Coordinates of C-alpha atoms (C1' of nucleotides) in Angstrom, one line a residue:
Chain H
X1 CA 0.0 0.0 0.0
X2 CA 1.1 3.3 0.2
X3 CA 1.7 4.1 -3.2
X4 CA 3.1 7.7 -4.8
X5 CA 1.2 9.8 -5.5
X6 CA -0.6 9.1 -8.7
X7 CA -2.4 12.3 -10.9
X8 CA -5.6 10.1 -11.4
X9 CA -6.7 8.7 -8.7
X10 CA -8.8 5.8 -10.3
X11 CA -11.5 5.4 -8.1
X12 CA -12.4 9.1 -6.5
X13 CA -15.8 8.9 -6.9
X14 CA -16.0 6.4 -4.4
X15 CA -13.3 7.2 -2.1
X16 CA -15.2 10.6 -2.0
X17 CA -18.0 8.8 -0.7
X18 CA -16.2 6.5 1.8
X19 CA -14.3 9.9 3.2
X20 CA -17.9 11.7 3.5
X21 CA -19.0 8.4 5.1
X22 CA -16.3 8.9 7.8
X23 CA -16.1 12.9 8.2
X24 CA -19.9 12.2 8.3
X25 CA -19.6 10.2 11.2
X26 CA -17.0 11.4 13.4
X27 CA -17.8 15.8 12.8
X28 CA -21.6 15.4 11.7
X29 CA -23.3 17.2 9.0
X30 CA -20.7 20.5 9.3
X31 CA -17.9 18.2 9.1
X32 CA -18.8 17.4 5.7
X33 CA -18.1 19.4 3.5
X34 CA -16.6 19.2 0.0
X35 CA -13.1 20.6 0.4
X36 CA -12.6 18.8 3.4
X37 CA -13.7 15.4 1.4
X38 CA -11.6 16.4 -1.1
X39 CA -8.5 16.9 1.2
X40 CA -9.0 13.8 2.9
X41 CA -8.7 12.0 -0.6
X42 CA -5.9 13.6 -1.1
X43 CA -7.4 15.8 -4.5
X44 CA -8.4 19.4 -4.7
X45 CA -11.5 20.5 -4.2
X46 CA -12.1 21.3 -8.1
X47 CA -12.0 17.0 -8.9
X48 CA -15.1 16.6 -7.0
X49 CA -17.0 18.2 -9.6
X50 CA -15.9 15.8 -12.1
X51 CA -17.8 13.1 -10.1
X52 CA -20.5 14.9 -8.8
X53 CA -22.7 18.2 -9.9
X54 CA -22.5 19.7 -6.5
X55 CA -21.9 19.3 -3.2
X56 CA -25.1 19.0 -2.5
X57 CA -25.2 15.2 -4.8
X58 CA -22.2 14.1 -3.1
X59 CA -23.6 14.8 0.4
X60 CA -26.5 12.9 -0.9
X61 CA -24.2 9.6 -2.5
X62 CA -23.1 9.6 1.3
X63 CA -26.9 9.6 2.5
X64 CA -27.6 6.5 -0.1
X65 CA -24.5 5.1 1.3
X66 CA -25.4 5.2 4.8
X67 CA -29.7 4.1 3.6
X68 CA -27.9 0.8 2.0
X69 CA -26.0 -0.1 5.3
X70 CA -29.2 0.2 7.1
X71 CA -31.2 -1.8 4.6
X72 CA -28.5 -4.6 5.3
X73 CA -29.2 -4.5 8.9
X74 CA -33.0 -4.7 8.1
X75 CA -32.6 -7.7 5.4
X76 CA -30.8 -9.4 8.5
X77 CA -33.5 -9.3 11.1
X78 CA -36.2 -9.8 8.7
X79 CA -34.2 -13.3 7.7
X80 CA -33.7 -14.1 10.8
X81 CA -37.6 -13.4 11.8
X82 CA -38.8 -15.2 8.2
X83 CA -41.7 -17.0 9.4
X84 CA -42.9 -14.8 12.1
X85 CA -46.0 -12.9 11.8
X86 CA -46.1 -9.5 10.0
X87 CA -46.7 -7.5 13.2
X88 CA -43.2 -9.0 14.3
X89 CA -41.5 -8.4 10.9
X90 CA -42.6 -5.2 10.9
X91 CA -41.4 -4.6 14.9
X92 CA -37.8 -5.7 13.5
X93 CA -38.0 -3.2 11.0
X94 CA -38.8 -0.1 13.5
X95 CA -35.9 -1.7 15.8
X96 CA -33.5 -1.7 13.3
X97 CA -34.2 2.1 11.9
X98 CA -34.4 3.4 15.5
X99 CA -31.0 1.3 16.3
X100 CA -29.3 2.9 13.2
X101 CA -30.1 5.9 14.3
X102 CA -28.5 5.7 17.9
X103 CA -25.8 4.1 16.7
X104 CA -24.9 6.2 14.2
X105 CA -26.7 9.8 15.0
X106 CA -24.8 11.8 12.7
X107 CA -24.8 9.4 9.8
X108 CA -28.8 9.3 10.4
X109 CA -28.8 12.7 10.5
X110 CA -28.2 12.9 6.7
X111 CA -30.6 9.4 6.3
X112 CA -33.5 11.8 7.4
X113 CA -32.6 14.6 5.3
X114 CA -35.3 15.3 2.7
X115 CA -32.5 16.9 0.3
X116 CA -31.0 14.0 0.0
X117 CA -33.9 11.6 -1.0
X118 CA -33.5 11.0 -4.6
X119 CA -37.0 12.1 -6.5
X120 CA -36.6 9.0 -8.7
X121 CA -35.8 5.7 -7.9
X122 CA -37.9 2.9 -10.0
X123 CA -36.1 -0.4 -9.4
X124 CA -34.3 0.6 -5.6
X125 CA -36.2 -1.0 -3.3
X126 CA -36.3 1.5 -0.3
X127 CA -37.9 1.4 3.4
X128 CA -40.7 2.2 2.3
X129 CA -41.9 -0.5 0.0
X130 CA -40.1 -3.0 2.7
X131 CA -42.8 -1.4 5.3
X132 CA -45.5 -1.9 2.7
X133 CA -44.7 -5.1 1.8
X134 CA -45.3 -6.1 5.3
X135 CA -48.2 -3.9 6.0
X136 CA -50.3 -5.6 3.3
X137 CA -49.9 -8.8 4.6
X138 CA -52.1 -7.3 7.7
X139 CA -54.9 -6.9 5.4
X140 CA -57.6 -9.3 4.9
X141 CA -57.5 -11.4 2.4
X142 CA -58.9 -10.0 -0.9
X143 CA -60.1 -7.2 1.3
X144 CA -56.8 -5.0 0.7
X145 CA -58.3 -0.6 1.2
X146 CA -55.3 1.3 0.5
X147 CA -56.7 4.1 2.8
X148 CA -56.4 1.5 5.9
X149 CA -53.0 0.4 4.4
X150 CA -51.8 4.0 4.0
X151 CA -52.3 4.7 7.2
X152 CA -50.7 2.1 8.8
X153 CA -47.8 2.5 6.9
X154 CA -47.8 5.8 8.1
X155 CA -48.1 5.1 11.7
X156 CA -45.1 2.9 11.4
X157 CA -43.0 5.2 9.5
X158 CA -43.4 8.0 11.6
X159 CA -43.6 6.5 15.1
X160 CA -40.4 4.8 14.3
X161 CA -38.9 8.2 12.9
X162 CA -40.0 10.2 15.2
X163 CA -39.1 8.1 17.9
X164 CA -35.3 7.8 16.5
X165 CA -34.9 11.5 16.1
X166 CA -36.3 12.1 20.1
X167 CA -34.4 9.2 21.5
X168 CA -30.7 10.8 19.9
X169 CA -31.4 14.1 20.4
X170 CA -33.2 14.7 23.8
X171 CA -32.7 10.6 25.6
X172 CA -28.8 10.0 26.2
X173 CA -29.7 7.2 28.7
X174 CA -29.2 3.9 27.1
X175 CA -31.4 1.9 29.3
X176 CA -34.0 4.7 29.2
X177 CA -34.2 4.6 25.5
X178 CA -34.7 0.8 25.6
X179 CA -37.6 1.2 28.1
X180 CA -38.8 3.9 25.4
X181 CA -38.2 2.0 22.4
X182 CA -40.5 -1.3 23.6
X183 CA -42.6 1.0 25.5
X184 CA -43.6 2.8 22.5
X185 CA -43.6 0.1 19.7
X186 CA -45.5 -2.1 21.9
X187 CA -48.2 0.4 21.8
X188 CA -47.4 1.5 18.3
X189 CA -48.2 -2.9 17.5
X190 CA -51.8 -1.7 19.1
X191 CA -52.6 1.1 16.8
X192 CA -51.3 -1.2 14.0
X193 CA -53.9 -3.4 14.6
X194 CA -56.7 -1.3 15.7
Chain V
X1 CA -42.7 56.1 9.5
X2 CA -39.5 56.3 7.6
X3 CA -37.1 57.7 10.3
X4 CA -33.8 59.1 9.0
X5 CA -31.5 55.9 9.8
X6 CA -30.2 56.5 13.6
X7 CA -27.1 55.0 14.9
X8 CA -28.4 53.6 17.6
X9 CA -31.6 51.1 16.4
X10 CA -33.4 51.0 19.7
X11 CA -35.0 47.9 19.4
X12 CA -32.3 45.8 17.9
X13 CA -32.4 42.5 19.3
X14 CA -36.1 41.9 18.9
X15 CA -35.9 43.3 15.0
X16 CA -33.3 40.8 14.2
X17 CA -35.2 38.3 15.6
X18 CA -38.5 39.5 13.4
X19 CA -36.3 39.8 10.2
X20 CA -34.8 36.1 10.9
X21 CA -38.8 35.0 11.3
X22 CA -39.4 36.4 7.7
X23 CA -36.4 35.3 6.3
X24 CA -36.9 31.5 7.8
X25 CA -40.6 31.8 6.5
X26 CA -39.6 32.8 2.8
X27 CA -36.3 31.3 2.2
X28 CA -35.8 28.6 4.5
X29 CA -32.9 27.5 6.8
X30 CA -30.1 28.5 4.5
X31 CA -32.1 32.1 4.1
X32 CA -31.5 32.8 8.0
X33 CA -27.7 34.3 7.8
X34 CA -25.6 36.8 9.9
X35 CA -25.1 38.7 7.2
X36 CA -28.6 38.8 5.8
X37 CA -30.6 39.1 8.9
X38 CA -27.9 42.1 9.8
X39 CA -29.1 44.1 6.2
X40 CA -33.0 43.2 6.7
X41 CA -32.4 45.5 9.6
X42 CA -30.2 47.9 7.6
X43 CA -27.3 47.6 10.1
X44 CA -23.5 46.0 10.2
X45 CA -23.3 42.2 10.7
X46 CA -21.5 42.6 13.3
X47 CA -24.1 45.0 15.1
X48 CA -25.4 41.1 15.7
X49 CA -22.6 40.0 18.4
X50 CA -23.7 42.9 20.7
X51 CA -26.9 41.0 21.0
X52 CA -26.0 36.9 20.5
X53 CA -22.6 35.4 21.4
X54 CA -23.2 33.9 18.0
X55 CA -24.8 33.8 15.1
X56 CA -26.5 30.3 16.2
X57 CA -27.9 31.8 19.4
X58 CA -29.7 34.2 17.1
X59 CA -31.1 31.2 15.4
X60 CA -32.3 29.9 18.7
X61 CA -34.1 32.9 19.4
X62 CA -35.6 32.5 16.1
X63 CA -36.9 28.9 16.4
X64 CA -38.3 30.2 20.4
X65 CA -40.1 32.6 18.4
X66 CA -41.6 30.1 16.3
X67 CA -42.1 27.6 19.2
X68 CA -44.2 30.3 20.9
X69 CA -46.3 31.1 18.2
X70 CA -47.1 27.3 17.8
X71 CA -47.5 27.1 21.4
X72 CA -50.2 30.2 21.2
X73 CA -52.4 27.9 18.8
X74 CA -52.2 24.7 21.1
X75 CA -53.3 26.7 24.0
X76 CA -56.2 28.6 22.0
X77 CA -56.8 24.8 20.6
X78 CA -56.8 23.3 24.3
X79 CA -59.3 26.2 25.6
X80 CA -61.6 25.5 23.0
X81 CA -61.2 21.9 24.1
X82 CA -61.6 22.5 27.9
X83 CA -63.7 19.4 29.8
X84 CA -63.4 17.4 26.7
X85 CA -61.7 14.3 27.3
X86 CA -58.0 13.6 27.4
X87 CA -57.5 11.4 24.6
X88 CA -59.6 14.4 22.9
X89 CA -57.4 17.5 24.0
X90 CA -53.8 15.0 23.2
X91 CA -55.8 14.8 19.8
X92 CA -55.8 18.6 19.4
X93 CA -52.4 19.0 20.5
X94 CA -50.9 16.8 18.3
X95 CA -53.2 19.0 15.4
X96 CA -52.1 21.8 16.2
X97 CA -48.3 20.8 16.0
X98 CA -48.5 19.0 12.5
X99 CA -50.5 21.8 11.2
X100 CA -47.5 24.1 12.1
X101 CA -45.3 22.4 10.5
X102 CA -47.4 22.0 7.5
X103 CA -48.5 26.1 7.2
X104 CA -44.7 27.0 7.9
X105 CA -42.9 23.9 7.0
X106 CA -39.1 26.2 6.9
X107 CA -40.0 28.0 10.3
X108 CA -40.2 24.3 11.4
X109 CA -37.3 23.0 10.4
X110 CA -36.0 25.5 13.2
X111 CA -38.2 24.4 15.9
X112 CA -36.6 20.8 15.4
X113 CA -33.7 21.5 15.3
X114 CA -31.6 20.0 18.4
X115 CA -29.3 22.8 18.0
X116 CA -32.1 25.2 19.2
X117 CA -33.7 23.7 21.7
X118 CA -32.4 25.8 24.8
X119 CA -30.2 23.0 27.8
X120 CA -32.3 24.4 30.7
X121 CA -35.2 27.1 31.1
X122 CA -37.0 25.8 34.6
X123 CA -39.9 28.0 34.5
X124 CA -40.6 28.0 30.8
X125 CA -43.6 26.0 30.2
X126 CA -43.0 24.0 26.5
X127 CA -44.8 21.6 24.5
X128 CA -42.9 18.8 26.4
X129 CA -45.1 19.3 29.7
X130 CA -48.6 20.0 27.9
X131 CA -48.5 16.9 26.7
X132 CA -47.4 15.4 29.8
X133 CA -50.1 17.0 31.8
X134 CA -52.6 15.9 29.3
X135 CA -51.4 12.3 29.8
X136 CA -51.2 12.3 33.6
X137 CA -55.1 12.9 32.9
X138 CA -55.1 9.3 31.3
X139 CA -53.7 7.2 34.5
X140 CA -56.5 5.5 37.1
X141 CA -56.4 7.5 40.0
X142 CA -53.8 7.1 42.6
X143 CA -51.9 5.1 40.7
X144 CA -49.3 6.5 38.4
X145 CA -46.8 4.5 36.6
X146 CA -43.9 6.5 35.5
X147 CA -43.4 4.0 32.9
X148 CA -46.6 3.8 31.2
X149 CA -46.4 8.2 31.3
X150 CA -43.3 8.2 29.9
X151 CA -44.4 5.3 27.3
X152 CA -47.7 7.3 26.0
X153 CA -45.8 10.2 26.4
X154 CA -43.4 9.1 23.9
X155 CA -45.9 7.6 21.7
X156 CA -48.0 11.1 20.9
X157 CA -45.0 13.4 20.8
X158 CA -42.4 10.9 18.3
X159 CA -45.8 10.0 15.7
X160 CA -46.8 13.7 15.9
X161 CA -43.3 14.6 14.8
X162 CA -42.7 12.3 12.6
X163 CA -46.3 12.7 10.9
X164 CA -45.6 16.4 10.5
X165 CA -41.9 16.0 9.0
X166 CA -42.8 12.6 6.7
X167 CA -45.8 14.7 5.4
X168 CA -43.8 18.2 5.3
X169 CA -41.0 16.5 3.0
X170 CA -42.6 14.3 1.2
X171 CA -46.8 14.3 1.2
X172 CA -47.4 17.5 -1.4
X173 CA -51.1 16.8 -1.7
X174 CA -53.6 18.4 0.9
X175 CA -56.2 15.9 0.6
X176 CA -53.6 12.8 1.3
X177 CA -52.6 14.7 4.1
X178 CA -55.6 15.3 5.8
X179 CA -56.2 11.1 5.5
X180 CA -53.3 10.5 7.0
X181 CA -53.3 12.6 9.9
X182 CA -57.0 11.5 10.4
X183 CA -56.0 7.7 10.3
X184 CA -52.6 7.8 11.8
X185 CA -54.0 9.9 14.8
X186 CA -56.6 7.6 14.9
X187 CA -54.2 4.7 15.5
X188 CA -52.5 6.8 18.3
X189 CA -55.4 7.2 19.9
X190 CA -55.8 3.3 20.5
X191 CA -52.0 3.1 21.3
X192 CA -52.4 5.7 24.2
X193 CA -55.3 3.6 25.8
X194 CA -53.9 0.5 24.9
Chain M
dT1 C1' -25.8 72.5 31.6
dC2 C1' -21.9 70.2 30.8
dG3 C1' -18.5 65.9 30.8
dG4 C1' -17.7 61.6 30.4
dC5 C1' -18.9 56.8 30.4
dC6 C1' -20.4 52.8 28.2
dA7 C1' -23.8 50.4 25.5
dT8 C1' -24.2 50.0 20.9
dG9 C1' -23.1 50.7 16.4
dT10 C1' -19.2 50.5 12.0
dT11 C1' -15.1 49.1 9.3
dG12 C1' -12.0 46.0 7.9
dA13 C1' -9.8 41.7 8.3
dC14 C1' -9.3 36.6 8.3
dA15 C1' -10.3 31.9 7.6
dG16 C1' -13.4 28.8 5.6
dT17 C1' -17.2 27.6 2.3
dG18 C1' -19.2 26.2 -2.7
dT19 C1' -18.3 26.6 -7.3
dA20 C1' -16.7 28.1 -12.1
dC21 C1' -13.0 28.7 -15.5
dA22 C1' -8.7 27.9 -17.7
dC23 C1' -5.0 24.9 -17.8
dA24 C1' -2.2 20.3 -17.0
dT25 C1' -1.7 15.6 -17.1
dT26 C1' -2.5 10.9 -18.4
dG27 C1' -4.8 6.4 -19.9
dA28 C1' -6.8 4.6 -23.7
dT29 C1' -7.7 4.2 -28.6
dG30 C1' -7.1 4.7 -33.6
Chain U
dC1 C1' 3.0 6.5 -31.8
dA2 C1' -0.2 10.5 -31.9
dT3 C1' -4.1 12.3 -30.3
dC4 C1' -8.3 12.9 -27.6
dA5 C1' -11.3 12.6 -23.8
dA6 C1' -11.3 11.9 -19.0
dT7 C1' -9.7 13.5 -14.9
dG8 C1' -7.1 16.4 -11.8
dT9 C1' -4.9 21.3 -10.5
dG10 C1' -4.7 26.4 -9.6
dT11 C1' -6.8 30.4 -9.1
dA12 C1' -10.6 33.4 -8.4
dC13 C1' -15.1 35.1 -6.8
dA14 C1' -18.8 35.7 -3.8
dC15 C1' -20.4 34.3 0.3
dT16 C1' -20.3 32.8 5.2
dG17 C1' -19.2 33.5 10.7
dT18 C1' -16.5 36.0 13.7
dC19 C1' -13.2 39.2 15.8
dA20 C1' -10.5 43.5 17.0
dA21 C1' -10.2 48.3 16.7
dC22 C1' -12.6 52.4 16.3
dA23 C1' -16.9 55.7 16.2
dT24 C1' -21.1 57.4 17.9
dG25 C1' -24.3 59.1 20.9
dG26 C1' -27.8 58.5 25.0
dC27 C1' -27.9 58.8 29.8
dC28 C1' -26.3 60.0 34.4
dG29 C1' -23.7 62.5 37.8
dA30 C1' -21.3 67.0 39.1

DNA sequence: TCGGCCATGTTGACAGTGTACACATTGATG
DNA sequence: CATCAATGTGTACACTGTCAACATGGCCGA
């Protein structure tokens, strides 16, 4: 390792992403920042731009980066609870976002930021369709309203979310945010199935 | 109207906190700016520093602002609600919050921001203990369980916030909205007494 | 009424930010 | 081997927060 310094790099675009993926999680959101990426590849700020249109797409590669390594997490449980019933599944689901995000607060940090949800995404397969995919299977059969669905999905997502964002930034205690967290999604299991 | 610009504004501190209020409404966080705030008031940035020991305490004051005006609706809400039930008044709480955020989705951005939510202010009554109040309301008599408060507690504050900031970002239509606060409140409702 | 103090303003500077333009280098391809 | 497109560099501009030194003027005591 430890070669000279070559002009072309070879791979920036994603060592750019792998240094926001650090700076993002040791200095938060203000750590990263494009010359400071840049720097820590070892480029000028000026080759970023050949990989990415702004800052702005780059901070949001790091936020797709961080999205795909909680998605593993969540494939994991959810093979490990194959079998279960949905309500569980979908339990796992909320425990694994709401683990992310205390493990990681300032990589979550970008997860949650709108500006870096792509508009478009056809083929990825995101949270949300994972939470649907679930949530439909607590329909009756043949009987599937998309109003009740909806809001189910809804009450998952933003219980979950909301939950993650209270428990990082106002809950420090780590056994208090477990009493929160089954506290909360037991109830949360209740109003799923209201 | 239309003094001849004194040295001396007068009134400094609270204008810069009215010109960061419109600047937050119309152009969003990365509006709200030193600098910009500093013109809107037609004085020197640094004219800011005899006020705020920093540009981000400014912003603080800013999101206060904002969390008092939302606070004025909850408690004009909650009088119109007085004797109604519990669950009913948490309802209108949690209406009042998600409509904020929906009629002045940049102003707030502010008020969740960790960054301005001030360590420690004792005697300042926030949204925090309203809701708590309201849910002490919901034990049997006599017999409080800090547990079960802190669970239900949890419950209305994280799906409120996370009902208002899923549907900020990423529900445009006002009609879908309107479901989904219907049916995910709904759901809440049977979490609480659950 | 006058002097002076001090709260409150200004100016100018510095470091750091995103980003664009012109230029340099090099890997790959005809 | 020559050339071209891809990729990286250097420099510059406008903007940011913040500080130190200086200017102003409102108020309070003699």
């Amino acid at each position: 390792m430890a070669d000279r310094p070559r002009y072309h790099h070879g791979a920036l675009r994603e060592a750019l992403v792998d240094a926001g993926e650090q700076l993002a999680r040791s200095e938060g959101l203000d750590g990263v920042t494009v010359r400071r990426i840049a720097a820590a590849c070892g480029v000028s700020a000026a080759a970023v731009y050949r990989h990415f249109p702004s800052g702005d797409h780059l901070i949001a590669a790091v936020a797709q980066r961080a999205r795909e390594i909680m998605a593993r997490d969540m494939f994991a449980r959810l093979d490990a609870a194959a079998g279960r019933a949905p309500i569980d599944r979908l339990r796992e689901v909320g425990e694994s976002y709401i683990a992310f995000a205390l493990a990681e607060p300032r990589l979550f940090s970008l997860v949650s930021m709108p500006m870096t949800t792509p508009p478009d995404r056809p083929d990825d397969p995101n949270a949300a369709d994972l939470v649907r995919d679930i949530v439909l299977e607590l329909e009756p059969l043949g009987a599937v309203d998309e109003q009740r669905v909806a809001s189910r999905m809804m009450l998952a997502q933003a219980s979950a979310h909301g939950l993650a964002v209270i428990l990082r930034d106002f809950v420090p205690d780590p056994r208090a945010r477990e009493q929160l967290i089954a506290g909360v999604l037991d109830r949360v299991g209740a109003g799923l199935e209201a």
